[in-house]
Short mmCIF file of C-alpha atoms in Angstrom, two decimals:
data_model
loop_
_atom_site.label_atom_id
_atom_site.label_comp_id
_atom_site.label_asym_id
_atom_site.label_seq_id
_atom_site.Cartn_x
_atom_site.Cartn_y
_atom_site.Cartn_z
CA UNK A 70 -47.93 42.78 -15.25
CA UNK A 71 -45.74 43.31 -12.29
CA UNK A 72 -48.83 44.13 -9.68
CA UNK A 73 -50.79 40.71 -11.21
CA UNK A 74 -47.72 38.49 -10.19
CA UNK A 75 -46.98 40.19 -6.72
CA UNK A 76 -50.56 40.13 -6.15
CA UNK A 77 -49.93 36.48 -7.06
CA UNK A 78 -47.38 35.76 -4.50
CA UNK A 79 -48.98 38.00 -1.85
CA UNK A 80 -52.14 35.74 -1.93
CA UNK A 81 -49.92 32.62 -2.08
CA UNK A 82 -48.27 34.06 1.52
CA UNK A 83 -51.41 35.76 2.93
CA UNK A 84 -51.34 39.16 2.89
CA UNK A 85 -53.52 41.51 2.55
CA UNK A 86 -53.74 42.71 -1.53
CA UNK A 87 -54.62 46.24 -0.74
CA UNK A 88 -52.83 47.26 1.94
CA UNK A 89 -50.01 44.48 1.64
CA UNK A 90 -50.28 43.03 5.46
CA UNK A 91 -51.45 40.22 6.64
CA UNK A 92 -54.33 39.43 7.71
CA UNK A 93 -55.18 36.67 10.56
CA UNK A 94 -57.98 35.01 8.35
CA UNK A 95 -55.81 34.69 5.79
CA UNK A 96 -53.21 33.28 7.55
CA UNK A 97 -55.91 31.30 9.28
CA UNK A 98 -56.93 29.83 6.14
CA UNK A 99 -53.71 28.95 5.38
CA UNK A 100 -52.82 27.12 7.72
CA UNK A 101 -56.05 25.45 7.13
CA UNK A 102 -55.21 24.78 3.59
CA UNK A 103 -52.07 23.70 4.40
CA UNK A 104 -52.89 21.47 6.72
CA UNK A 105 -56.18 20.27 4.31
CA UNK A 106 -53.26 19.23 1.73
CA UNK A 107 -50.99 18.10 3.94
CA UNK A 108 -54.33 15.22 4.94
CA UNK A 109 -54.63 14.62 1.50
CA UNK A 110 -51.23 14.53 0.20
CA UNK A 111 -51.17 11.64 3.47
CA UNK A 112 -54.31 9.69 2.62
CA UNK A 113 -52.83 9.81 -0.99
CA UNK A 114 -49.58 8.29 0.34
CA UNK A 115 -52.00 5.35 1.55
CA UNK A 116 -54.04 5.39 -0.86
CA UNK A 117 -51.21 4.48 -3.69
CA UNK A 118 -49.53 2.64 -0.60
CA UNK A 119 -53.20 0.10 -0.43
CA UNK A 120 -53.34 -0.13 -3.99
CA UNK A 121 -49.92 -1.10 -5.04
CA UNK A 122 -49.93 -3.54 -2.19
CA UNK A 123 -53.63 -5.13 -3.59
CA UNK A 124 -52.53 -5.00 -7.18
CA UNK A 125 -49.29 -7.43 -6.00
CA UNK A 126 -51.32 -9.40 -3.90
CA UNK A 127 -53.40 -10.04 -6.70
CA UNK A 128 -50.81 -10.20 -9.13
CA UNK A 129 -49.40 -13.06 -6.53
CA UNK A 130 -52.35 -15.10 -6.29
CA UNK A 131 -53.16 -14.99 -9.61
CA UNK A 132 -49.43 -16.45 -10.40
CA UNK A 133 -50.13 -18.16 -7.67
CA UNK A 134 -53.31 -19.91 -9.54
CA UNK A 135 -51.93 -20.52 -12.56
CA UNK A 136 -48.46 -21.99 -11.77
CA UNK A 137 -50.13 -24.46 -9.51
CA UNK A 138 -52.61 -25.77 -11.79
CA UNK A 139 -50.07 -26.08 -14.63
CA UNK A 140 -48.43 -28.29 -12.24
CA UNK A 141 -51.27 -30.35 -11.39
CA UNK A 142 -51.93 -30.87 -15.26
CA UNK A 143 -48.57 -31.89 -16.04
CA UNK A 144 -48.04 -34.00 -12.70
CA UNK A 145 -51.80 -35.66 -13.15
CA UNK A 146 -50.14 -36.20 -17.42
CA UNK A 147 -47.60 -37.57 -15.60
CA UNK A 148 -49.01 -39.72 -13.67
CA UNK A 149 -51.40 -40.68 -16.58
CA UNK A 150 -48.38 -41.79 -18.48
CA UNK A 151 -46.66 -43.58 -16.18
CA UNK A 152 -49.45 -45.71 -15.10
CA UNK A 153 -50.83 -46.49 -18.73
CA UNK A 154 -46.53 -47.68 -19.08
CA UNK A 155 -47.64 -50.27 -15.79
CA UNK A 156 -50.36 -51.24 -17.19
CA UNK A 157 -49.44 -52.23 -20.41
CA UNK A 158 -46.23 -53.48 -18.88
CA UNK A 159 -48.42 -55.48 -16.45
CA UNK A 160 -50.74 -56.70 -20.07
CA UNK A 161 -47.94 -57.66 -21.93
CA UNK A 162 -46.60 -59.88 -19.33
CA UNK A 163 -49.60 -61.68 -17.57
CA UNK A 164 -50.57 -61.84 -21.35
CA UNK A 165 -47.12 -63.98 -21.99
CA UNK A 166 -47.66 -65.89 -18.98
CA UNK A 167 -51.33 -66.51 -20.30
CA UNK A 168 -50.15 -67.39 -23.69
CA UNK A 169 -47.76 -70.36 -22.40
CA UNK A 170 -50.15 -71.40 -20.25
CA UNK A 171 -52.38 -71.67 -23.22
CA UNK A 172 -50.02 -73.78 -25.65
CA UNK A 173 -50.16 -76.32 -23.19
CA UNK A 174 -53.80 -76.75 -23.21
CA UNK A 175 -53.20 -76.73 -26.77
CA UNK A 176 -51.06 -79.33 -27.16
CA UNK A 177 -53.16 -81.35 -24.89
CA UNK A 178 -55.77 -80.93 -27.07
CA UNK A 179 -52.99 -82.34 -30.17
CA UNK A 180 -52.40 -84.50 -28.53
CA UNK A 181 -55.79 -86.27 -27.72
CA UNK A 182 -57.04 -85.55 -30.93
CA UNK A 183 -54.13 -87.35 -32.75
CA UNK A 184 -54.33 -90.54 -30.42
CA UNK A 185 -58.60 -90.55 -30.66
CA UNK A 186 -59.42 -89.99 -26.95
CA UNK A 187 -62.09 -87.71 -25.79
CA UNK A 188 -61.78 -85.97 -22.33
CA UNK A 189 -60.76 -87.34 -19.80
CA UNK A 190 -59.65 -90.39 -20.90
CA UNK A 191 -56.15 -88.33 -21.69
CA UNK A 192 -52.92 -89.16 -21.11
CA UNK A 193 -50.53 -87.16 -22.73
CA UNK A 194 -46.82 -88.13 -23.75
CA UNK A 195 -43.85 -87.08 -21.96
CA UNK A 196 -46.62 -84.33 -20.23
CA UNK A 197 -43.36 -83.31 -17.36
CA UNK A 198 -40.94 -82.70 -19.69
CA UNK A 199 -44.25 -79.78 -21.79
CA UNK A 200 -45.06 -79.18 -18.52
CA UNK A 201 -41.76 -77.99 -17.55
CA UNK A 202 -41.08 -75.89 -20.22
CA UNK A 203 -44.92 -74.08 -19.42
CA UNK A 204 -43.98 -73.63 -16.05
CA UNK A 205 -40.52 -72.40 -17.01
CA UNK A 206 -42.05 -69.83 -19.33
CA UNK A 207 -45.20 -68.70 -17.31
CA UNK A 208 -42.84 -67.93 -14.46
CA UNK A 209 -45.41 -70.59 -11.89
CA UNK A 210 -44.06 -72.58 -9.13
CA UNK A 211 -45.49 -75.76 -10.49
CA UNK A 212 -48.40 -77.35 -13.20
CA UNK A 213 -51.03 -79.41 -12.57
CA UNK A 214 -54.45 -81.02 -14.48
CA UNK A 215 -56.87 -82.16 -12.06
CA UNK A 216 -60.00 -83.11 -14.61
CA UNK A 217 -63.16 -83.16 -14.18
CA UNK A 218 -64.67 -86.77 -13.79
CA UNK A 219 -68.68 -86.83 -14.09
CA UNK A 220 -70.01 -89.29 -11.59
CA UNK A 221 -71.14 -91.46 -14.79
CA UNK A 222 -67.98 -92.02 -15.75
CA UNK A 223 -65.96 -92.26 -12.74
CA UNK A 224 -66.04 -96.32 -12.53
CA UNK A 225 -64.39 -95.45 -15.75
CA UNK A 226 -61.65 -93.03 -15.23
CA UNK A 227 -60.58 -95.04 -12.01
CA UNK A 228 -59.93 -97.77 -14.17
CA UNK A 229 -58.05 -95.56 -17.06
CA UNK A 230 -56.19 -93.70 -14.27
CA UNK A 231 -55.07 -97.14 -13.08
CA UNK A 232 -53.99 -98.77 -16.33
CA UNK A 233 -52.08 -95.75 -17.50
CA UNK A 234 -50.03 -95.00 -14.55
CA UNK A 235 -46.87 -95.45 -16.26
CA UNK A 236 -46.91 -91.64 -16.64
CA UNK A 237 -45.95 -91.15 -12.88
CA UNK A 238 -42.52 -92.98 -12.92
CA UNK A 239 -41.71 -91.18 -15.67
CA UNK A 240 -42.09 -87.67 -14.31
CA UNK A 241 -40.62 -89.38 -11.22
CA UNK A 242 -37.49 -90.42 -13.76
CA UNK A 243 -37.36 -86.34 -14.96
CA UNK A 244 -37.39 -84.94 -11.82
CA UNK A 245 -34.25 -86.88 -11.32
CA UNK A 246 -32.26 -86.11 -14.25
CA UNK A 247 -33.22 -82.52 -15.03
CA UNK A 248 -33.95 -81.72 -10.63
CA UNK A 249 -31.01 -80.54 -8.86
CA UNK A 250 -32.31 -80.93 -4.92
CA UNK A 251 -29.86 -78.39 -2.21
CA UNK A 252 -27.35 -80.61 0.25
CA UNK A 253 -28.92 -79.88 3.26
CA UNK A 254 -25.72 -81.69 5.17
CA UNK A 255 -23.57 -78.95 3.79
CA UNK A 256 -21.54 -81.26 1.08
CA UNK A 257 -20.69 -84.18 3.38
#
């Protein structure tokens, strides 16, 4: 048993098992084996470093891709939500403004029917007040009425306009009562 152990150690240090002396060929083999093992350990270390580096790079790339995808989806969802809020708000504002102008049209139609008038021969009573309310509700700068008169009705329309021109003075009186004009002289 001791001989087995001794022979094991002797083989490791390059001794001849029969004579107990070192042999140059055994020594050369041991040096070659040591160099080979050192080289293998060196390359094994580099291989481990390379594998760890590649694994770290792969993990970083995967995390980056997943993070970017998540942030892009979150950005797009937030953008869509904000854009929809803006559109809804815009539609609501436009709807209110159009409804204010449409109410003036409904009022004009009701006035024409109640006075048995047909278009374009319609003069709405208190037009300036109605138009001022529509202007205030809709936010427009001014309200005008431009009826389309067919060529065959032109002479009758001109006569109707002259006969019903009292609304012009009524409009001026309304403006004088309810519209303030800034003082250009600075208070003088």
